[in-house]
XYZ file of C-alpha atoms in Angstrom:
355
model
C 79.521 158.091 -5.797
C 79.289 157.285 -2.150
C 82.553 156.527 -0.276
C 83.596 152.993 0.084
C 82.764 151.289 3.431
C 85.527 151.294 5.971
C 87.802 148.389 6.068
C 89.336 146.758 9.161
C 93.127 147.069 9.266
C 94.870 143.819 8.736
C 96.624 144.124 12.098
C 93.257 144.475 13.928
C 91.947 141.450 12.004
C 94.846 139.259 13.161
C 94.339 140.462 16.786
C 90.623 139.509 16.552
C 91.474 136.114 15.232
C 93.952 135.510 18.060
C 91.607 136.681 20.856
C 88.291 135.370 19.604
C 86.839 132.100 18.258
C 83.691 131.500 16.225
C 80.848 130.144 18.253
C 78.930 127.562 16.164
C 76.017 127.631 18.603
C 75.510 131.368 18.124
C 72.975 131.805 15.328
C 74.218 135.222 14.497
C 77.837 133.799 14.120
C 79.286 136.552 16.311
C 82.792 136.264 17.610
C 82.760 135.472 21.301
C 85.712 136.226 23.439
C 87.084 133.048 25.234
C 87.761 133.042 29.023
C 91.471 133.340 28.678
C 91.092 136.382 26.526
C 88.865 138.089 29.033
C 91.092 137.317 31.958
C 94.074 138.688 30.028
C 92.342 141.946 29.342
C 91.033 142.160 32.942
C 94.522 141.666 34.529
C 96.072 143.974 32.075
C 93.460 146.739 33.013
C 94.474 146.419 36.590
C 98.212 146.792 36.119
C 98.248 149.307 33.257
C 98.424 152.999 33.766
C 94.949 154.677 33.472
C 94.434 157.265 30.927
C 95.398 160.672 32.018
C 92.543 162.928 32.849
C 92.270 166.515 31.797
C 93.736 168.811 34.472
C 91.014 170.539 36.418
C 90.790 174.297 36.394
C 92.876 175.700 39.290
C 90.944 176.907 42.350
C 90.464 180.642 42.869
C 93.120 181.839 45.243
C 91.994 183.177 48.617
C 93.009 186.812 49.341
C 94.430 188.114 52.604
C 91.002 189.277 53.918
C 89.617 185.754 53.295
C 92.368 184.059 55.205
C 91.934 186.526 58.080
C 88.174 185.986 58.173
C 88.665 182.219 58.161
C 91.257 182.348 60.951
C 88.950 184.623 63.136
C 86.002 182.206 62.557
C 88.146 179.203 63.533
C 89.348 181.014 66.666
C 85.703 181.264 68.004
C 85.294 177.555 67.683
C 88.746 177.002 69.317
C 87.841 179.100 72.366
C 84.513 177.369 72.584
C 86.188 173.932 72.661
C 88.879 174.913 75.037
C 86.419 176.355 77.409
C 84.111 173.393 77.363
C 86.917 170.900 77.787
C 88.427 173.015 80.603
C 85.154 173.381 82.479
C 84.436 169.585 82.386
C 88.010 168.865 83.405
C 87.710 171.462 86.311
C 84.438 170.165 87.720
C 85.801 167.540 90.103
C 88.089 170.169 91.530
C 85.200 172.725 91.776
C 83.408 170.150 93.926
C 86.439 169.862 96.199
C 86.554 173.663 96.540
C 82.894 173.840 97.540
C 82.348 170.688 99.518
C 79.140 172.015 101.265
C 77.377 172.592 98.052
C 75.351 169.715 96.540
C 76.558 168.245 93.264
C 73.083 168.870 91.795
C 73.728 172.673 92.422
C 77.219 172.570 91.065
C 76.062 170.807 87.926
C 74.336 174.099 86.982
C 77.781 175.460 86.363
C 77.959 173.347 83.300
C 74.168 173.095 82.408
C 73.452 176.867 82.405
C 76.026 177.495 79.833
C 74.504 175.112 77.312
C 70.936 176.175 78.099
C 71.684 179.759 77.610
C 73.625 179.130 74.316
C 70.780 176.901 72.987
C 68.148 179.325 73.844
C 69.744 182.389 72.243
C 71.322 180.753 69.164
C 68.396 181.426 66.780
C 67.755 185.037 68.009
C 71.350 185.837 67.913
C 71.754 184.670 64.289
C 68.508 186.515 63.220
C 69.593 189.710 64.946
C 73.108 189.540 63.335
C 71.494 189.366 59.804
C 69.883 192.817 60.416
C 72.529 194.641 62.316
C 75.655 193.084 60.836
C 77.535 189.934 61.394
C 80.880 191.597 62.269
C 79.314 193.616 64.942
C 77.389 190.741 66.492
C 80.539 188.502 66.366
C 82.674 191.065 68.205
C 79.904 191.752 70.770
C 79.579 187.934 71.267
C 83.244 187.137 71.693
C 83.893 190.205 73.966
C 80.981 189.093 76.152
C 82.444 185.547 76.275
C 85.718 186.869 77.379
C 84.121 188.915 80.072
C 82.178 185.853 81.257
C 85.373 183.833 81.356
C 86.913 186.419 83.603
C 83.919 186.503 85.940
C 83.929 182.664 86.166
C 87.518 182.546 87.159
C 86.974 185.278 89.716
C 83.720 183.966 91.172
C 83.745 183.555 95.061
C 80.718 181.339 95.230
C 78.806 178.735 93.181
C 75.930 181.134 92.665
C 78.289 183.850 91.174
C 79.947 181.177 89.013
C 76.608 179.929 87.561
C 75.714 183.628 86.791
C 79.128 184.077 85.166
C 78.669 180.973 83.083
C 75.304 182.353 81.986
C 77.131 185.453 80.703
C 79.536 183.192 78.883
C 76.551 181.325 77.203
C 75.085 184.700 76.004
C 78.388 185.541 74.376
C 78.971 182.124 72.906
C 75.461 182.260 71.245
C 76.323 185.370 69.294
C 79.809 184.160 68.540
C 78.661 180.685 67.388
C 75.799 182.127 65.263
C 78.004 184.399 63.283
C 81.338 182.524 63.021
C 80.862 180.923 59.531
C 78.677 183.904 58.438
C 81.678 186.266 58.677
C 84.066 183.805 56.899
C 82.181 182.474 53.997
C 81.279 185.747 52.262
C 85.045 186.585 52.329
C 85.943 183.408 50.475
C 85.569 182.711 46.695
C 82.541 180.628 45.887
C 84.658 177.520 44.803
C 86.661 177.760 48.014
C 83.833 177.764 50.611
C 83.776 174.062 51.036
C 87.421 174.300 51.813
C 86.677 177.004 54.390
C 84.002 174.777 56.101
C 86.513 172.009 56.293
C 89.258 174.048 57.843
C 86.583 175.366 60.299
C 85.657 171.907 61.326
C 89.290 170.708 61.482
C 90.218 173.518 63.777
C 87.375 172.593 66.188
C 88.484 168.892 66.166
C 92.097 169.855 66.899
C 90.979 172.085 69.799
C 88.736 169.335 71.144
C 91.663 166.878 71.085
C 94.036 169.316 72.721
C 91.578 170.941 75.099
C 91.665 168.182 77.814
C 95.535 168.067 77.699
C 95.977 171.780 77.951
C 93.284 172.104 80.665
C 94.935 169.241 82.713
C 98.384 171.080 82.517
C 96.836 174.392 83.539
C 94.877 172.883 86.393
C 97.927 170.997 87.608
C 100.181 174.053 87.605
C 97.969 177.095 88.332
C 94.701 175.682 89.754
C 91.240 175.122 88.304
C 90.242 178.772 88.148
C 92.979 179.582 85.559
C 91.491 177.078 83.196
C 88.729 179.613 82.391
C 91.380 182.242 81.530
C 92.975 180.222 78.849
C 90.497 181.226 76.040
C 90.600 184.944 76.947
C 93.721 186.022 74.992
C 92.378 184.255 71.946
C 89.004 185.954 72.281
C 90.298 189.388 72.754
C 92.743 189.048 69.921
C 89.926 187.883 67.555
C 87.724 190.721 68.583
C 90.482 193.263 67.899
C 91.518 191.812 64.578
C 87.863 191.310 63.359
C 87.281 195.065 63.912
C 90.328 196.020 61.801
C 90.145 193.400 59.023
C 86.620 192.311 58.421
C 84.060 194.025 56.334
C 80.614 194.360 57.707
C 77.937 192.104 55.947
C 74.211 192.085 56.335
C 71.131 190.269 54.752
C 69.484 192.596 52.316
C 66.019 193.418 53.575
C 66.533 191.826 57.003
C 64.883 193.692 59.788
C 66.700 194.657 62.887
C 63.688 194.042 65.021
C 63.194 190.463 66.203
C 59.885 188.864 66.123
C 59.007 189.084 69.848
C 56.458 186.228 70.099
C 58.605 183.856 67.973
C 61.766 184.790 70.008
C 60.087 184.128 73.350
C 58.427 180.808 72.125
C 61.570 179.595 70.527
C 63.802 180.478 73.492
C 61.413 178.790 75.870
C 61.061 175.563 73.691
C 64.799 175.225 73.201
C 65.888 176.110 76.804
C 63.232 173.747 78.341
C 64.234 170.957 76.013
C 67.859 171.353 76.915
C 66.967 171.548 80.580
C 64.856 168.447 80.286
C 67.720 166.435 78.731
C 70.245 167.678 81.292
C 68.169 167.443 84.519
C 65.659 164.652 83.914
C 68.200 161.824 84.718
C 69.011 163.575 88.030
C 65.426 164.570 88.956
C 63.810 161.285 87.834
C 61.757 160.794 84.697
C 58.475 160.735 86.767
C 59.382 163.620 89.036
C 57.098 166.502 89.137
C 59.725 168.936 87.744
C 60.470 166.739 84.848
C 56.832 166.435 83.835
C 56.344 170.168 84.223
C 59.276 170.961 81.918
C 58.186 168.249 79.489
C 54.713 169.736 79.297
C 56.131 173.203 78.661
C 58.241 171.723 75.768
C 55.299 169.923 74.370
C 53.242 173.265 74.281
C 55.928 175.754 73.390
C 57.559 173.653 70.662
C 54.559 173.208 68.430
C 53.400 176.753 69.191
C 56.717 178.038 67.967
C 56.459 176.079 64.677
C 52.845 177.219 64.000
C 53.859 180.804 64.681
C 56.829 180.602 62.365
C 54.617 179.332 59.561
C 52.207 182.182 60.007
C 54.512 185.006 60.774
C 55.553 187.460 57.920
C 59.172 187.651 59.344
C 59.696 184.482 61.291
C 62.622 183.656 63.417
C 62.945 180.342 61.749
C 62.211 179.504 58.258
C 60.426 176.169 58.712
C 60.430 175.569 54.957
C 64.225 174.869 55.255
C 63.349 171.617 57.077
C 61.691 170.363 53.832
C 65.125 170.342 52.247
C 66.429 166.929 52.576
C 70.141 167.840 52.683
C 69.619 170.469 55.308
C 67.550 168.196 57.528
C 69.931 165.265 57.218
C 72.956 167.383 57.790
C 71.525 168.886 61.016
C 70.404 165.548 62.282
C 73.887 164.190 61.703
C 75.408 167.103 63.530
C 73.017 166.546 66.369
C 74.007 162.887 66.779
C 77.696 163.702 66.457
C 77.699 166.455 69.038
C 75.633 164.446 71.510
C 78.237 161.639 71.350
C 81.220 164.026 71.573
C 80.072 166.117 74.428
C 78.765 163.138 76.371
C 82.147 161.690 76.248
C 83.698 165.127 77.192
C 81.650 165.466 80.338
C 81.715 161.823 81.665
C 85.440 160.967 80.982
C 87.027 163.537 83.429
C 84.455 162.590 86.169
C 85.321 158.814 85.776
C 88.937 159.341 85.621
C 89.015 161.471 88.792
C 86.307 159.985 90.898
C 86.718 156.228 89.947
C 90.415 155.900 89.079
C 91.610 158.529 91.404
C 93.693 160.608 88.816
């Protein structure tokens, strides 16, 4: 015979009678909870201890090589932020050292670094995929250290602009490969943690950079501020050669696409030049209009070539990925705001407030 229907325990029945009343207006004669019963349960849910959730599986531990790789990647961001903050802080003192040179000329000491970095970032990352990330990183951070030394020893503004260009070349290779050498050394479930540590190190360096730069400039002069990142850069290059394992992209070619490289470098460099110099030149100045025309031609040409090339410098299909596009746009807006503040604040404090 079938089992008897389940019966409600007497204790539960008494509880239902206490918390519920019969609604005579309900045609189905369901028990409807009164307002005081609902309020009682709501308040009790707020003050009661929530049910214990199952303990998540412990994260995979990071081995010694992974920690070293993460530290080396963070060091590249630290030296970049220290150098940027120090250069912006030293700019008013550079103006005092070269009073006969126009500010528009001295501004290239700051501008040429970012123009070179932006123009070579894509080719540097693509080249590193083929020849090896560790090799490209060590090359980049060593060139950056050399450029820092040349900047500090430059006798004239022209030499300083050339030295900052060397720094930009090294920074492009260093920046393009920093996370690429760290993430493969971390377990898959700890890579988000690695990216967080990488970003935190940059934020801390950005916060401490102006303070460190101010102390160095006050005690040792503005030239010494360019020497601050050198020990960190040289130490990172040495440790990277001994600890890191070389990684490459399977099937990646060592040869860059020459047409795509030239078009991409021209488009990015001229766009950066337009943003940096147009307010100084004037938006209707002939130089501004010429650079804008070059950007308008080289930018679409680079995209079209990347779509048709068999081995493009930039995978344009990545822009169709919503998370990739939104993340990069978010980074663009964030970095514009941060570096605009870094450049303008020292000039305001020194030239307006007289600090």
